[in-house]
Short mmCIF file of C-alpha atoms in Angstrom, two decimals:
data_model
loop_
_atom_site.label_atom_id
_atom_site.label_comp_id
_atom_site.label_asym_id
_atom_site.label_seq_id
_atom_site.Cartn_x
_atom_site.Cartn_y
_atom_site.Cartn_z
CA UNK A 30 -30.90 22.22 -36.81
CA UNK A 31 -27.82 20.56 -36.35
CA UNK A 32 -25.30 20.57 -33.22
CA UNK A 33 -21.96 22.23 -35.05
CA UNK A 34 -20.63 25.54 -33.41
CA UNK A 35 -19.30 28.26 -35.40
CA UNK A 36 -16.10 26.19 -36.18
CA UNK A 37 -17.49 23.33 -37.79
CA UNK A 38 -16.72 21.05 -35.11
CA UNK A 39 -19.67 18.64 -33.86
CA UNK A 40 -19.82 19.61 -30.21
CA UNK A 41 -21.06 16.67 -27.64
CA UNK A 42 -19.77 14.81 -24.18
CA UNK A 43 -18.01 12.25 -26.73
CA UNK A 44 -14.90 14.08 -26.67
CA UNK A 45 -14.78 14.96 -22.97
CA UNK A 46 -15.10 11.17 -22.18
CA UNK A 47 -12.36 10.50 -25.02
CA UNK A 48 -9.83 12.81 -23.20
CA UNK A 49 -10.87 11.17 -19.45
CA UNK A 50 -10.38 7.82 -21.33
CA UNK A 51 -6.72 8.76 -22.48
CA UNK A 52 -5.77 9.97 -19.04
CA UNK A 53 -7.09 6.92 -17.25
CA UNK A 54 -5.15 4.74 -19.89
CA UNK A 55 -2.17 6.84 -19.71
CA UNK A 56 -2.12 7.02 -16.03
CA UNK A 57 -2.44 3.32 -15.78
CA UNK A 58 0.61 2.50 -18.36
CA UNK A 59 2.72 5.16 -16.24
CA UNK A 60 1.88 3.27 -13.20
CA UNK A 61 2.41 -0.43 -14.42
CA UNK A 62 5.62 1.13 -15.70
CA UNK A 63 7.07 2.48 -12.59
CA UNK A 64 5.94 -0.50 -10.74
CA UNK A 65 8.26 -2.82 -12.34
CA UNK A 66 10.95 -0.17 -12.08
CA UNK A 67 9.69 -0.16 -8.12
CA UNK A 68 10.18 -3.89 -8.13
CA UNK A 69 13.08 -4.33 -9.29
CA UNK A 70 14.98 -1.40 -7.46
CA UNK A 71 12.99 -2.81 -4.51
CA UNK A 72 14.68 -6.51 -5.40
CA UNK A 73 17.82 -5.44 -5.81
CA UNK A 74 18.04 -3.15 -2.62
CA UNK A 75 17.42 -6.62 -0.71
CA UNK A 76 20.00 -8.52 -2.87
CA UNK A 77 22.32 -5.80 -1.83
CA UNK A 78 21.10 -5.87 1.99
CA UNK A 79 21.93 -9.82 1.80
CA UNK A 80 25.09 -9.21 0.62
CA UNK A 81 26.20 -7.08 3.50
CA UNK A 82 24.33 -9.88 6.29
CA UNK A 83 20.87 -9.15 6.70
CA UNK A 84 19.41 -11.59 7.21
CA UNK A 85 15.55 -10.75 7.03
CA UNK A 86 14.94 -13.35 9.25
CA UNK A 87 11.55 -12.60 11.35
CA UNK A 88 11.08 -14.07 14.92
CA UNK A 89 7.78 -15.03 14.44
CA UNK A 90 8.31 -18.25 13.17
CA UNK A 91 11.92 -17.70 12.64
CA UNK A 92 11.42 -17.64 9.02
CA UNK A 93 13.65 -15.63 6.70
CA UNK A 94 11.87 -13.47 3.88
CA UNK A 95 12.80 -14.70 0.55
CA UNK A 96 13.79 -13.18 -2.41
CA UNK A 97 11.22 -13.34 -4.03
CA UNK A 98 8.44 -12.30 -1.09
CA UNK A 99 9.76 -8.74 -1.53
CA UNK A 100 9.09 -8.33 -5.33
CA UNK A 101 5.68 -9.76 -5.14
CA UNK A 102 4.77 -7.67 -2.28
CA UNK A 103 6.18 -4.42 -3.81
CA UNK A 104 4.42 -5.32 -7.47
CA UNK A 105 0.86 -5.86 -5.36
CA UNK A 106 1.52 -2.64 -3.39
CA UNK A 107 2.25 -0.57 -6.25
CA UNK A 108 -0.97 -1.79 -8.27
CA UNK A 109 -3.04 -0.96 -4.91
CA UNK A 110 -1.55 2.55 -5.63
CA UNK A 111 -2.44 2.74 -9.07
CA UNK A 112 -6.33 1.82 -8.39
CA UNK A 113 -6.08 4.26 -5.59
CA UNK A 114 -4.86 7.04 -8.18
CA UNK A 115 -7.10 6.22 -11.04
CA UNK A 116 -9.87 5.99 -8.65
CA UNK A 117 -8.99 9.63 -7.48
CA UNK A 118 -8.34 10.95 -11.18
CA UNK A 119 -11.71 10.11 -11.51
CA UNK A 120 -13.75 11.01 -8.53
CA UNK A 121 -11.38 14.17 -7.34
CA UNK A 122 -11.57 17.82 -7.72
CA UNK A 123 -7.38 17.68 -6.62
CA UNK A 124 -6.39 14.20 -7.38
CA UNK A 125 -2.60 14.67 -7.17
CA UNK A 126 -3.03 16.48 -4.10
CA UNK A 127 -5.29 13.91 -2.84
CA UNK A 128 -2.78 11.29 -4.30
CA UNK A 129 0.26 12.09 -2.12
CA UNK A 130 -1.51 12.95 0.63
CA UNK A 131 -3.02 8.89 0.95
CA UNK A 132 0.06 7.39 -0.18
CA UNK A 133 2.57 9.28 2.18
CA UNK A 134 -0.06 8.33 5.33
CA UNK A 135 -0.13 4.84 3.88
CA UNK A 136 3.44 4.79 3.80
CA UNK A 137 3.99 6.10 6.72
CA UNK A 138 1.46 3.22 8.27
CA UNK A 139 3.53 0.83 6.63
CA UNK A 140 6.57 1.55 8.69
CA UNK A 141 4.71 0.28 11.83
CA UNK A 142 5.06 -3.52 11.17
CA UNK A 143 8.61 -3.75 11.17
CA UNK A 144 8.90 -2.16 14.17
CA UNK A 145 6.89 -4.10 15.67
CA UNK A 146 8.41 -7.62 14.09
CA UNK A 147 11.12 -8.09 17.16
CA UNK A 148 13.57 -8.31 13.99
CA UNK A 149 17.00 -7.78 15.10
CA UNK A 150 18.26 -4.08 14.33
CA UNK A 151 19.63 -4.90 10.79
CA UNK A 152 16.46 -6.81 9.56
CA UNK A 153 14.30 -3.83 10.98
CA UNK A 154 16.41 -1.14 9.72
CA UNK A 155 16.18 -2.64 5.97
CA UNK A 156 13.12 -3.48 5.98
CA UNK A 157 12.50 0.17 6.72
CA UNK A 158 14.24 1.45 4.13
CA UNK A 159 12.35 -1.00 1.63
CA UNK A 160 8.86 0.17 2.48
CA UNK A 161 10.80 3.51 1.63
CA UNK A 162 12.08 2.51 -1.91
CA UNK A 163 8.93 1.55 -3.92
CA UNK A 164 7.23 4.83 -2.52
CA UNK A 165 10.35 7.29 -3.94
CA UNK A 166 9.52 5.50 -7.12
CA UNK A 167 5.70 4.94 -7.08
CA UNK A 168 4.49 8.18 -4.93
CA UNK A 169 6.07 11.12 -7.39
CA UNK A 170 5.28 9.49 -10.68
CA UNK A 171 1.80 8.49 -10.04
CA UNK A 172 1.96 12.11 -9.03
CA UNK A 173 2.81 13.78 -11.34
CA UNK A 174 1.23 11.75 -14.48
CA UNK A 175 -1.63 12.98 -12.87
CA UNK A 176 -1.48 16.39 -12.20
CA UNK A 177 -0.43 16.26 -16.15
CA UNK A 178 -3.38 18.14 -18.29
CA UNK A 179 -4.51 16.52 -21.73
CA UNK A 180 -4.60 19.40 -24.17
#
């Protein structure tokens, strides 16, 4: 007896795992994608912050943030995000909902550093904003790539 349904089509877990496979892939390459998109509107919101005189220099230490600090922060971020969704595609019921849920509370979490930094007003008040930019970018399309079925 073989295992072919009335169809013709061998039935077996194969094909499940092929589809989960896809998604996982797919959700990955949507996530590396919209981190460098993250990182670089992240980058260029502090070019255009330095432009206008912030200075992002931090008290402790008096050291100012460079350039290039903020890019490989937002990239390392963003990847953290993308193992957080794949890891819910795979082990969640709801992983979307589950999704924006963590990343908005992480977000929000990540507000309370510069806050605390003793920057001056400016400094603080960008660096807000820039915790805010790679999450607009990061938060709705890991989002929605994976509340996105495979047929």
């Amino acid at each position: 007896m073989n295992s072919m349904n009335d169809t013709g089509v061998v039935a077996g877990p194969a094909s499940g795992r092929a589809s989960h496979t896809h998604r996982l892939r797919r959700l990955a390459g949507t996530g590396f994608i919209a981190t460098l998109a993250a990182t670089v509107a992240t980058t260029l919101a502090v070019a255009l912050a330095q432009a206008v005189g912030v200075d992002f220099e931090v008290p402790d230490g008096g050291e100012t943030i460079p350039l290039s600090g903020f890019a490989v922060v937002t990239g390392f971020f963003s990847v953290v995000g993308i193992v957080i969704a794949v890891a819910l595609l795979r082990w969640s019921a709801r992983p979307a909902k589950r999704f924006v849920w963590t990343a908005v509370s992480l977000t929000a979490i990540s507000l309370v550093p510069p806050l605390l930094s003793g920057a001056n007003t400016a400094t603080t008040t960008a660096l807000l904003g820039l915790h805010l930019v790679p999450a607009t970018v990061m938060i709705p399309t890991l989002a929605r790539s994976l509340r996105t079925r495979t047929a």
